[in-house]
Amino acid sequence: MEILASDFFQRALIGGVLIGITAPLMGIFLVLRRLSMIGDTLSHVSIAGVALGFLVGVYPVAVGLLFAIIASFFIEKLRKTYKSYAELSIAIIMSGGVALASIMFTMGRGYNVNVNGYLFGSILTLNDTDLITIAVVTFVVLVAIRTQLKELFLLTFDEDAAAVSGLPVRFYNVMISVLTALVISASIKIVGALLVSALLTIPAACSLIIARSFRQSVITVVIIGELAVVAGLMIAGVWNLAPGGTIVLLLIAIMLILMLVKRGMRLGS
Amino acid sequence: MQNSTCHQDIITLEDVSFSYQNQAVHKGLNFSVKERDFIGLIGSNGAGKTTLLRMIVGLLKPESGTIRLFGQPVSQFKQWDRIGYVPQKNSFNPLFPATVREVVLSGLYSRNKLFRKITKADQKKCDDALHAMNIEDLAMKRIGELSGGQQQRVFLARALINNPSLLILDEPTVGIDSETQEGFFHMIKHMHQHHNITFLMVSHDMEMIRSYLGQQPAVESGKLKFYKKHSHELQDCVENDLTHSLRELRQQMESRREVVTVGDLS
């Protein structure tokens, strides 16, 4: 249990609490706009950036972040090119990211790269720079959502109505992609690139089961995200498990419980 | 009451053309809509009705020609809160977690009001719009739980919350039973006759459009037919308070329904 009092665990807990707010918040916009796979795509591209960072000796999370932002612009561009097949853009960029990452990791075989930590998350490797990155990203995301929540609601609910209201739809689409890229890059050290999209999408899936309003959805995703991240990190710390996997399994457990409770309530009424 | 004598151009299409996958959808389309006109747009599937609406509101760019809104080219148009928009019923996700109140309030979120918080006055406007559409009891319901007719009332309330000068309706009665369609159309006609609102409505219901706008289209272009009621065919005075007038209409319709019900019983 003394692990919970250690410096590295405290760092992971603070980082986790911040990610537990931002990732589900961004996820709700992606899920409601049927773009859940964007999280997976950006995280896979981000891993390619991390690999390059190791290869050239630059802070890997920053390079991953840069890659994810560039990929978010490409996704928007491809979405416009393949309007009727928007999911194609996601498939193309995701496989491109994995291909790039695998080549760079092969090239960097000689560098003692802790690939597993980035793929599945690790509470041991989070340093002060990572924590500052997460804090800055959280601040940016919270300011953007706090000031633009009503516009983002309209855009998510009815993009045409948002355009007819004169809202800069293209700007908001890019903004959502870029903010998602920031959150993913900041999260991969804790949750892992292969699992980060679950932290974006499963809280939103839970909110669809219980929330009756958009306001309730926003509150629900944050509560569920926090619950899973904090409990997941503690369980992972005590039993020495991969934090990303533990958090994701907890999220799935919460979702199943909510589904069962809702079903029980329906049968009871 | 106010006098409405000035009939400015609300929508102007000058030689507008648009193609999709090398097939001409609109070719050299010229048309103008004046203040308080009612335009009913009819056409078969693929005739380009929705494409035309999307061009008018700036969602699509014409290949050539110019579209003006309130005298300004669409690309330079800024007064978006003068336009109310009612989408097709099937244009939103029925599982979306949003209450009726949240949807109606979203009619106030425009480019001109970025960074602005919802005020008490906005909440009052929302209450009025909900009341006018007779959906105040549904305010906290999830939008996906409502019937098609109720959902259309919600979207109409959202479009009216800003007191628009131009109301654009994209097949608003698709998938709604005929009685509800009739009530909806009655309300639209009332708004047109008593308020300073210009209407552009895409519809598949030829009978309803012809019954109000006449048997012959004003303009035909390809597979599209534009039926039109000119502003000069209407009385020259309009009421300012839309919500008050719709409330009166609602009372009239309710009392008429009561009379019919009592008649049925006797």
PDB file of N, CA and C in Angstrom, chain B residues 75-168:
ATOM      1  N   SER B  75     -21.963  35.037 -49.261  1.00  0.00           N
ATOM      2  CA  SER B  75     -20.628  34.938 -48.658  1.00  0.00           C
ATOM      3  C   SER B  75     -20.324  36.112 -47.722  1.00  0.00           C
ATOM      4  N   GLN B  76     -21.014  37.245 -47.932  1.00  0.00           N
ATOM      5  CA  GLN B  76     -20.758  38.411 -47.060  1.00  0.00           C
ATOM      6  C   GLN B  76     -21.861  38.626 -46.023  1.00  0.00           C
ATOM      7  N   PHE B  77     -22.878  37.782 -46.074  1.00  0.00           N
ATOM      8  CA  PHE B  77     -24.033  37.964 -45.200  1.00  0.00           C
ATOM      9  C   PHE B  77     -23.659  37.665 -43.742  1.00  0.00           C
ATOM     10  N   LYS B  78     -24.085  38.553 -42.847  1.00  0.00           N
ATOM     11  CA  LYS B  78     -23.707  38.376 -41.440  1.00  0.00           C
ATOM     12  C   LYS B  78     -24.912  38.274 -40.488  1.00  0.00           C
ATOM     13  N   GLN B  79     -26.084  38.713 -40.967  1.00  0.00           N
ATOM     14  CA  GLN B  79     -27.216  38.798 -40.018  1.00  0.00           C
ATOM     15  C   GLN B  79     -27.962  37.471 -39.939  1.00  0.00           C
ATOM     16  N   TRP B  80     -27.253  36.425 -39.520  1.00  0.00           N
ATOM     17  CA  TRP B  80     -27.838  35.082 -39.550  1.00  0.00           C
ATOM     18  C   TRP B  80     -29.003  34.938 -38.589  1.00  0.00           C
ATOM     19  N   ASP B  81     -29.049  35.790 -37.549  1.00  0.00           N
ATOM     20  CA  ASP B  81     -30.174  35.619 -36.617  1.00  0.00           C
ATOM     21  C   ASP B  81     -31.494  36.133 -37.198  1.00  0.00           C
ATOM     22  N   ARG B  82     -31.462  36.659 -38.439  1.00  0.00           N
ATOM     23  CA  ARG B  82     -32.716  37.021 -39.115  1.00  0.00           C
ATOM     24  C   ARG B  82     -33.346  35.813 -39.807  1.00  0.00           C
ATOM     25  N   ILE B  83     -32.626  34.691 -39.793  1.00  0.00           N
ATOM     26  CA  ILE B  83     -33.116  33.498 -40.499  1.00  0.00           C
ATOM     27  C   ILE B  83     -33.458  32.391 -39.496  1.00  0.00           C
ATOM     28  N   GLY B  84     -34.656  31.843 -39.620  1.00  0.00           N
ATOM     29  CA  GLY B  84     -35.032  30.668 -38.833  1.00  0.00           C
ATOM     30  C   GLY B  84     -34.996  29.460 -39.750  1.00  0.00           C
ATOM     31  N   TYR B  85     -34.540  28.331 -39.241  1.00  0.00           N
ATOM     32  CA  TYR B  85     -34.367  27.145 -40.093  1.00  0.00           C
ATOM     33  C   TYR B  85     -35.007  25.930 -39.422  1.00  0.00           C
ATOM     34  N   VAL B  86     -35.886  25.278 -40.149  1.00  0.00           N
ATOM     35  CA  VAL B  86     -36.520  24.054 -39.633  1.00  0.00           C
ATOM     36  C   VAL B  86     -36.055  22.898 -40.519  1.00  0.00           C
ATOM     37  N   PRO B  87     -35.259  21.974 -39.955  1.00  0.00           N
ATOM     38  CA  PRO B  87     -34.690  20.905 -40.786  1.00  0.00           C
ATOM     39  C   PRO B  87     -35.687  19.782 -41.031  1.00  0.00           C
ATOM     40  N   GLN B  88     -35.287  18.826 -41.846  1.00  0.00           N
ATOM     41  CA  GLN B  88     -36.086  17.612 -42.014  1.00  0.00           C
ATOM     42  C   GLN B  88     -36.081  16.864 -40.687  1.00  0.00           C
ATOM     43  N   LYS B  89     -37.176  16.193 -40.395  1.00  0.00           N
ATOM     44  CA  LYS B  89     -37.323  15.515 -39.101  1.00  0.00           C
ATOM     45  C   LYS B  89     -36.205  14.491 -38.871  1.00  0.00           C
ATOM     46  N   ASN B  90     -35.811  13.831 -39.967  1.00  0.00           N
ATOM     47  CA  ASN B  90     -34.839  12.746 -39.790  1.00  0.00           C
ATOM     48  C   ASN B  90     -33.394  13.232 -39.817  1.00  0.00           C
ATOM     49  N   SER B  91     -33.190  14.559 -39.629  1.00  0.00           N
ATOM     50  CA  SER B  91     -31.821  15.068 -39.746  1.00  0.00           C
ATOM     51  C   SER B  91     -31.049  14.991 -38.436  1.00  0.00           C
ATOM     52  N   PHE B  92     -31.665  14.531 -37.356  1.00  0.00           N
ATOM     53  CA  PHE B  92     -30.904  14.450 -36.104  1.00  0.00           C
ATOM     54  C   PHE B  92     -30.969  13.047 -35.514  1.00  0.00           C
ATOM     55  N   ASN B  93     -30.022  12.780 -34.617  1.00  0.00           N
ATOM     56  CA  ASN B  93     -29.906  11.484 -33.991  1.00  0.00           C
ATOM     57  C   ASN B  93     -30.942  11.377 -32.864  1.00  0.00           C
ATOM     58  N   PRO B  94     -31.922  10.458 -32.963  1.00  0.00           N
ATOM     59  CA  PRO B  94     -32.983  10.407 -31.947  1.00  0.00           C
ATOM     60  C   PRO B  94     -32.489  10.015 -30.554  1.00  0.00           C
ATOM     61  N   LEU B  95     -31.274   9.457 -30.479  1.00  0.00           N
ATOM     62  CA  LEU B  95     -30.738   9.089 -29.159  1.00  0.00           C
ATOM     63  C   LEU B  95     -29.981  10.240 -28.494  1.00  0.00           C
ATOM     64  N   PHE B  96     -29.892  11.358 -29.198  1.00  0.00           N
ATOM     65  CA  PHE B  96     -29.096  12.486 -28.684  1.00  0.00           C
ATOM     66  C   PHE B  96     -29.632  12.944 -27.329  1.00  0.00           C
ATOM     67  N   PRO B  97     -28.766  13.042 -26.319  1.00  0.00           N
ATOM     68  CA  PRO B  97     -29.253  13.448 -25.002  1.00  0.00           C
ATOM     69  C   PRO B  97     -29.452  14.966 -24.923  1.00  0.00           C
ATOM     70  N   ALA B  98     -30.593  15.438 -25.391  1.00  0.00           N
ATOM     71  CA  ALA B  98     -30.880  16.879 -25.307  1.00  0.00           C
ATOM     72  C   ALA B  98     -32.354  17.057 -24.971  1.00  0.00           C
ATOM     73  N   THR B  99     -32.632  17.983 -24.073  1.00  0.00           N
ATOM     74  CA  THR B  99     -34.029  18.245 -23.737  1.00  0.00           C
ATOM     75  C   THR B  99     -34.622  19.217 -24.755  1.00  0.00           C
ATOM     76  N   VAL B 100     -35.942  19.259 -24.781  1.00  0.00           N
ATOM     77  CA  VAL B 100     -36.636  20.189 -25.671  1.00  0.00           C
ATOM     78  C   VAL B 100     -36.164  21.619 -25.388  1.00  0.00           C
ATOM     79  N   ARG B 101     -36.030  21.959 -24.127  1.00  0.00           N
ATOM     80  CA  ARG B 101     -35.603  23.310 -23.759  1.00  0.00           C
ATOM     81  C   ARG B 101     -34.210  23.628 -24.310  1.00  0.00           C
ATOM     82  N   GLU B 102     -33.289  22.669 -24.213  1.00  0.00           N
ATOM     83  CA  GLU B 102     -31.930  22.891 -24.730  1.00  0.00           C
ATOM     84  C   GLU B 102     -31.970  23.116 -26.247  1.00  0.00           C
ATOM     85  N   VAL B 103     -32.821  22.347 -26.932  1.00  0.00           N
ATOM     86  CA  VAL B 103     -32.900  22.481 -28.397  1.00  0.00           C
ATOM     87  C   VAL B 103     -33.480  23.845 -28.778  1.00  0.00           C
ATOM     88  N   VAL B 104     -34.560  24.250 -28.101  1.00  0.00           N
ATOM     89  CA  VAL B 104     -35.192  25.534 -28.446  1.00  0.00           C
ATOM     90  C   VAL B 104     -34.226  26.694 -28.159  1.00  0.00           C
ATOM     91  N   LEU B 105     -33.555  26.622 -27.015  1.00  0.00           N
ATOM     92  CA  LEU B 105     -32.588  27.690 -26.679  1.00  0.00           C
ATOM     93  C   LEU B 105     -31.470  27.796 -27.715  1.00  0.00           C
ATOM     94  N   SER B 106     -31.127  26.668 -28.347  1.00  0.00           N
ATOM     95  CA  SER B 106     -30.003  26.684 -29.301  1.00  0.00           C
ATOM     96  C   SER B 106     -30.308  27.575 -30.510  1.00  0.00           C
ATOM     97  N   GLY B 107     -31.582  27.944 -30.702  1.00  0.00           N
ATOM     98  CA  GLY B 107     -31.920  28.890 -31.764  1.00  0.00           C
ATOM     99  C   GLY B 107     -31.299  30.260 -31.537  1.00  0.00           C
ATOM    100  N   LEU B 108     -30.861  30.508 -30.311  1.00  0.00           N
ATOM    101  CA  LEU B 108     -30.264  31.826 -30.007  1.00  0.00           C
ATOM    102  C   LEU B 108     -28.751  31.836 -30.190  1.00  0.00           C
ATOM    103  N   TYR B 109     -28.161  30.656 -30.433  1.00  0.00           N
ATOM    104  CA  TYR B 109     -26.693  30.615 -30.516  1.00  0.00           C
ATOM    105  C   TYR B 109     -26.273  30.968 -31.940  1.00  0.00           C
ATOM    106  N   SER B 110     -25.875  32.187 -32.156  1.00  0.00           N
ATOM    107  CA  SER B 110     -25.444  32.558 -33.504  1.00  0.00           C
ATOM    108  C   SER B 110     -24.065  33.200 -33.442  1.00  0.00           C
ATOM    109  N   ARG B 111     -23.526  33.457 -34.631  1.00  0.00           N
ATOM    110  CA  ARG B 111     -22.192  34.047 -34.722  1.00  0.00           C
ATOM    111  C   ARG B 111     -22.116  35.360 -33.946  1.00  0.00           C
ATOM    112  N   ASN B 112     -23.227  36.098 -33.954  1.00  0.00           N
ATOM    113  CA  ASN B 112     -23.227  37.417 -33.297  1.00  0.00           C
ATOM    114  C   ASN B 112     -23.219  37.305 -31.783  1.00  0.00           C
ATOM    115  N   LYS B 113     -23.462  36.093 -31.283  1.00  0.00           N
ATOM    116  CA  LYS B 113     -23.584  35.955 -29.826  1.00  0.00           C
ATOM    117  C   LYS B 113     -22.531  35.016 -29.252  1.00  0.00           C
ATOM    118  N   LEU B 114     -21.391  34.894 -29.944  1.00  0.00           N
ATOM    119  CA  LEU B 114     -20.303  34.071 -29.433  1.00  0.00           C
ATOM    120  C   LEU B 114     -19.834  34.629 -28.098  1.00  0.00           C
ATOM    121  N   PHE B 115     -19.431  33.773 -27.204  1.00  0.00           N
ATOM    122  CA  PHE B 115     -18.907  34.133 -25.871  1.00  0.00           C
ATOM    123  C   PHE B 115     -19.975  34.776 -24.976  1.00  0.00           C
ATOM    124  N   ARG B 116     -21.243  34.794 -25.430  1.00  0.00           N
ATOM    125  CA  ARG B 116     -22.281  35.436 -24.639  1.00  0.00           C
ATOM    126  C   ARG B 116     -23.025  34.368 -23.841  1.00  0.00           C
ATOM    127  N   LYS B 117     -23.257  34.673 -22.568  1.00  0.00           N
ATOM    128  CA  LYS B 117     -23.942  33.689 -21.722  1.00  0.00           C
ATOM    129  C   LYS B 117     -25.441  33.772 -21.946  1.00  0.00           C
ATOM    130  N   ILE B 118     -26.147  32.699 -21.608  1.00  0.00           N
ATOM    131  CA  ILE B 118     -27.609  32.692 -21.677  1.00  0.00           C
ATOM    132  C   ILE B 118     -28.143  33.593 -20.546  1.00  0.00           C
ATOM    133  N   THR B 119     -28.957  34.558 -20.922  1.00  0.00           N
ATOM    134  CA  THR B 119     -29.474  35.502 -19.920  1.00  0.00           C
ATOM    135  C   THR B 119     -30.907  35.123 -19.528  1.00  0.00           C
ATOM    136  N   LYS B 120     -31.429  35.856 -18.532  1.00  0.00           N
ATOM    137  CA  LYS B 120     -32.831  35.630 -18.126  1.00  0.00           C
ATOM    138  C   LYS B 120     -33.766  35.983 -19.275  1.00  0.00           C
ATOM    139  N   ALA B 121     -33.391  37.024 -20.033  1.00  0.00           N
ATOM    140  CA  ALA B 121     -34.223  37.429 -21.177  1.00  0.00           C
ATOM    141  C   ALA B 121     -34.271  36.298 -22.208  1.00  0.00           C
ATOM    142  N   ASP B 122     -33.149  35.606 -22.399  1.00  0.00           N
ATOM    143  CA  ASP B 122     -33.121  34.468 -23.328  1.00  0.00           C
ATOM    144  C   ASP B 122     -34.046  33.351 -22.833  1.00  0.00           C
ATOM    145  N   GLN B 123     -33.993  33.104 -21.519  1.00  0.00           N
ATOM    146  CA  GLN B 123     -34.865  32.052 -20.945  1.00  0.00           C
ATOM    147  C   GLN B 123     -36.337  32.412 -21.146  1.00  0.00           C
ATOM    148  N   LYS B 124     -36.629  33.724 -21.028  1.00  0.00           N
ATOM    149  CA  LYS B 124     -38.013  34.186 -21.210  1.00  0.00           C
ATOM    150  C   LYS B 124     -38.444  33.966 -22.671  1.00  0.00           C
ATOM    151  N   LYS B 125     -37.534  34.296 -23.602  1.00  0.00           N
ATOM    152  CA  LYS B 125     -37.833  34.066 -25.029  1.00  0.00           C
ATOM    153  C   LYS B 125     -38.131  32.590 -25.266  1.00  0.00           C
ATOM    154  N   CYS B 126     -37.346  31.740 -24.618  1.00  0.00           N
ATOM    155  CA  CYS B 126     -37.523  30.293 -24.769  1.00  0.00           C
ATOM    156  C   CYS B 126     -38.894  29.884 -24.217  1.00  0.00           C
ATOM    157  N   ASP B 127     -39.246  30.406 -23.035  1.00  0.00           N
ATOM    158  CA  ASP B 127     -40.564  30.095 -22.449  1.00  0.00           C
ATOM    159  C   ASP B 127     -41.677  30.502 -23.404  1.00  0.00           C
ATOM    160  N   ASP B 128     -41.537  31.705 -23.983  1.00  0.00           N
ATOM    161  CA  ASP B 128     -42.571  32.209 -24.904  1.00  0.00           C
ATOM    162  C   ASP B 128     -42.694  31.303 -26.131  1.00  0.00           C
ATOM    163  N   ALA B 129     -41.538  30.916 -26.685  1.00  0.00           N
ATOM    164  CA  ALA B 129     -41.558  30.072 -27.889  1.00  0.00           C
ATOM    165  C   ALA B 129     -42.181  28.710 -27.579  1.00  0.00           C
ATOM    166  N   LEU B 130     -41.846  28.160 -26.402  1.00  0.00           N
ATOM    167  CA  LEU B 130     -42.414  26.867 -25.999  1.00  0.00           C
ATOM    168  C   LEU B 130     -43.925  26.987 -25.836  1.00  0.00           C
ATOM    169  N   HIS B 131     -44.346  28.100 -25.219  1.00  0.00           N
ATOM    170  CA  HIS B 131     -45.776  28.301 -24.981  1.00  0.00           C
ATOM    171  C   HIS B 131     -46.514  28.489 -26.307  1.00  0.00           C
ATOM    172  N   ALA B 132     -45.930  29.287 -27.181  1.00  0.00           N
ATOM    173  CA  ALA B 132     -46.579  29.556 -28.464  1.00  0.00           C
ATOM    174  C   ALA B 132     -46.788  28.268 -29.254  1.00  0.00           C
ATOM    175  N   MET B 133     -45.863  27.345 -29.127  1.00  0.00           N
ATOM    176  CA  MET B 133     -45.971  26.093 -29.874  1.00  0.00           C
ATOM    177  C   MET B 133     -46.703  25.006 -29.080  1.00  0.00           C
ATOM    178  N   ASN B 134     -47.185  25.385 -27.888  1.00  0.00           N
ATOM    179  CA  ASN B 134     -47.952  24.449 -27.060  1.00  0.00           C
ATOM    180  C   ASN B 134     -47.122  23.230 -26.653  1.00  0.00           C
ATOM    181  N   ILE B 135     -45.861  23.466 -26.344  1.00  0.00           N
ATOM    182  CA  ILE B 135     -44.992  22.347 -25.950  1.00  0.00           C
ATOM    183  C   ILE B 135     -44.323  22.628 -24.604  1.00  0.00           C
ATOM    184  N   GLU B 136     -44.886  23.573 -23.831  1.00  0.00           N
ATOM    185  CA  GLU B 136     -44.236  23.901 -22.567  1.00  0.00           C
ATOM    186  C   GLU B 136     -44.180  22.702 -21.614  1.00  0.00           C
ATOM    187  N   ASP B 137     -45.169  21.794 -21.716  1.00  0.00           N
ATOM    188  CA  ASP B 137     -45.164  20.612 -20.840  1.00  0.00           C
ATOM    189  C   ASP B 137     -44.059  19.623 -21.224  1.00  0.00           C
ATOM    190  N   LEU B 138     -43.538  19.787 -22.432  1.00  0.00           N
ATOM    191  CA  LEU B 138     -42.514  18.841 -22.909  1.00  0.00           C
ATOM    192  C   LEU B 138     -41.096  19.373 -22.684  1.00  0.00           C
ATOM    193  N   ALA B 139     -40.990  20.550 -22.069  1.00  0.00           N
ATOM    194  CA  ALA B 139     -39.695  21.251 -22.012  1.00  0.00           C
ATOM    195  C   ALA B 139     -38.539  20.388 -21.508  1.00  0.00           C
ATOM    196  N   MET B 140     -38.788  19.551 -20.508  1.00  0.00           N
ATOM    197  CA  MET B 140     -37.690  18.781 -19.930  1.00  0.00           C
ATOM    198  C   MET B 140     -37.611  17.349 -20.483  1.00  0.00           C
ATOM    199  N   LYS B 141     -38.425  17.072 -21.491  1.00  0.00           N
ATOM    200  CA  LYS B 141     -38.378  15.733 -22.120  1.00  0.00           C
ATOM    201  C   LYS B 141     -37.190  15.648 -23.069  1.00  0.00           C
ATOM    202  N   ARG B 142     -36.706  14.426 -23.267  1.00  0.00           N
ATOM    203  CA  ARG B 142     -35.627  14.217 -24.239  1.00  0.00           C
ATOM    204  C   ARG B 142     -36.247  14.283 -25.631  1.00  0.00           C
ATOM    205  N   ILE B 143     -35.592  15.010 -26.537  1.00  0.00           N
ATOM    206  CA  ILE B 143     -36.162  15.272 -27.870  1.00  0.00           C
ATOM    207  C   ILE B 143     -36.515  13.979 -28.612  1.00  0.00           C
ATOM    208  N   GLY B 144     -35.702  12.943 -28.440  1.00  0.00           N
ATOM    209  CA  GLY B 144     -35.943  11.679 -29.140  1.00  0.00           C
ATOM    210  C   GLY B 144     -37.185  10.946 -28.665  1.00  0.00           C
ATOM    211  N   GLU B 145     -37.715  11.329 -27.495  1.00  0.00           N
ATOM    212  CA  GLU B 145     -38.907  10.638 -26.953  1.00  0.00           C
ATOM    213  C   GLU B 145     -40.201  11.172 -27.544  1.00  0.00           C
ATOM    214  N   LEU B 146     -40.121  12.294 -28.273  1.00  0.00           N
ATOM    215  CA  LEU B 146     -41.346  12.931 -28.760  1.00  0.00           C
ATOM    216  C   LEU B 146     -41.820  12.306 -30.073  1.00  0.00           C
ATOM    217  N   SER B 147     -43.101  12.539 -30.376  1.00  0.00           N
ATOM    218  CA  SER B 147     -43.628  12.090 -31.663  1.00  0.00           C
ATOM    219  C   SER B 147     -43.099  13.014 -32.762  1.00  0.00           C
ATOM    220  N   GLY B 148     -43.258  12.602 -34.016  1.00  0.00           N
ATOM    221  CA  GLY B 148     -42.771  13.405 -35.139  1.00  0.00           C
ATOM    222  C   GLY B 148     -43.371  14.809 -35.138  1.00  0.00           C
ATOM    223  N   GLY B 149     -44.686  14.891 -34.869  1.00  0.00           N
ATOM    224  CA  GLY B 149     -45.359  16.188 -34.865  1.00  0.00           C
ATOM    225  C   GLY B 149     -44.834  17.090 -33.756  1.00  0.00           C
ATOM    226  N   GLN B 150     -44.603  16.495 -32.582  1.00  0.00           N
ATOM    227  CA  GLN B 150     -44.073  17.289 -31.455  1.00  0.00           C
ATOM    228  C   GLN B 150     -42.659  17.762 -31.767  1.00  0.00           C
ATOM    229  N   GLN B 151     -41.858  16.880 -32.389  1.00  0.00           N
ATOM    230  CA  GLN B 151     -40.481  17.279 -32.728  1.00  0.00           C
ATOM    231  C   GLN B 151     -40.482  18.465 -33.688  1.00  0.00           C
ATOM    232  N   GLN B 152     -41.420  18.454 -34.652  1.00  0.00           N
ATOM    233  CA  GLN B 152     -41.462  19.569 -35.595  1.00  0.00           C
ATOM    234  C   GLN B 152     -41.856  20.870 -34.905  1.00  0.00           C
ATOM    235  N   ARG B 153     -42.728  20.774 -33.886  1.00  0.00           N
ATOM    236  CA  ARG B 153     -43.075  21.967 -33.122  1.00  0.00           C
ATOM    237  C   ARG B 153     -41.849  22.500 -32.374  1.00  0.00           C
ATOM    238  N   VAL B 154     -41.022  21.570 -31.885  1.00  0.00           N
ATOM    239  CA  VAL B 154     -39.799  21.984 -31.182  1.00  0.00           C
ATOM    240  C   VAL B 154     -38.887  22.740 -32.151  1.00  0.00           C
ATOM    241  N   PHE B 155     -38.721  22.189 -33.355  1.00  0.00           N
ATOM    242  CA  PHE B 155     -37.832  22.840 -34.319  1.00  0.00           C
ATOM    243  C   PHE B 155     -38.402  24.178 -34.796  1.00  0.00           C
ATOM    244  N   LEU B 156     -39.727  24.251 -34.861  1.00  0.00           N
ATOM    245  CA  LEU B 156     -40.344  25.530 -35.242  1.00  0.00           C
ATOM    246  C   LEU B 156     -40.138  26.555 -34.109  1.00  0.00           C
ATOM    247  N   ALA B 157     -40.277  26.089 -32.861  1.00  0.00           N
ATOM    248  CA  ALA B 157     -40.042  26.986 -31.718  1.00  0.00           C
ATOM    249  C   ALA B 157     -38.593  27.486 -31.754  1.00  0.00           C
ATOM    250  N   ARG B 158     -37.656  26.580 -32.076  1.00  0.00           N
ATOM    251  CA  ARG B 158     -36.247  26.984 -32.158  1.00  0.00           C
ATOM    252  C   ARG B 158     -36.051  28.028 -33.252  1.00  0.00           C
ATOM    253  N   ALA B 159     -36.746  27.832 -34.381  1.00  0.00           N
ATOM    254  CA  ALA B 159     -36.592  28.768 -35.499  1.00  0.00           C
ATOM    255  C   ALA B 159     -37.221  30.126 -35.172  1.00  0.00           C
ATOM    256  N   LEU B 160     -38.272  30.123 -34.342  1.00  0.00           N
ATOM    257  CA  LEU B 160     -39.005  31.376 -34.083  1.00  0.00           C
ATOM    258  C   LEU B 160     -38.447  32.170 -32.910  1.00  0.00           C
ATOM    259  N   ILE B 161     -37.594  31.558 -32.106  1.00  0.00           N
ATOM    260  CA  ILE B 161     -37.151  32.202 -30.859  1.00  0.00           C
ATOM    261  C   ILE B 161     -36.474  33.550 -31.118  1.00  0.00           C
ATOM    262  N   ASN B 162     -35.884  33.698 -32.301  1.00  0.00           N
ATOM    263  CA  ASN B 162     -35.175  34.944 -32.635  1.00  0.00           C
ATOM    264  C   ASN B 162     -36.054  35.953 -33.355  1.00  0.00           C
ATOM    265  N   ASN B 163     -37.360  35.673 -33.484  1.00  0.00           N
ATOM    266  CA  ASN B 163     -38.243  36.517 -34.291  1.00  0.00           C
ATOM    267  C   ASN B 163     -37.683  36.705 -35.703  1.00  0.00           C
ATOM    268  N   PRO B 164     -37.550  35.643 -36.477  1.00  0.00           N
ATOM    269  CA  PRO B 164     -36.845  35.743 -37.762  1.00  0.00           C
ATOM    270  C   PRO B 164     -37.634  36.512 -38.819  1.00  0.00           C
ATOM    271  N   SER B 165     -36.931  37.079 -39.785  1.00  0.00           N
ATOM    272  CA  SER B 165     -37.579  37.733 -40.924  1.00  0.00           C
ATOM    273  C   SER B 165     -37.815  36.710 -42.032  1.00  0.00           C
ATOM    274  N   LEU B 166     -36.962  35.684 -42.083  1.00  0.00           N
ATOM    275  CA  LEU B 166     -37.074  34.644 -43.116  1.00  0.00           C
ATOM    276  C   LEU B 166     -37.100  33.284 -42.438  1.00  0.00           C
ATOM    277  N   LEU B 167     -38.105  32.489 -42.777  1.00  0.00           N
ATOM    278  CA  LEU B 167     -38.207  31.161 -42.200  1.00  0.00           C
ATOM    279  C   LEU B 167     -38.026  30.134 -43.325  1.00  0.00           C
ATOM    280  N   ILE B 168     -37.019  29.281 -43.179  1.00  0.00           N
ATOM    281  CA  ILE B 168     -36.747  28.259 -44.192  1.00  0.00           C
ATOM    282  C   ILE B 168     -37.126  26.897 -43.615  1.00  0.00           C
TER     283      ILE B 168
END
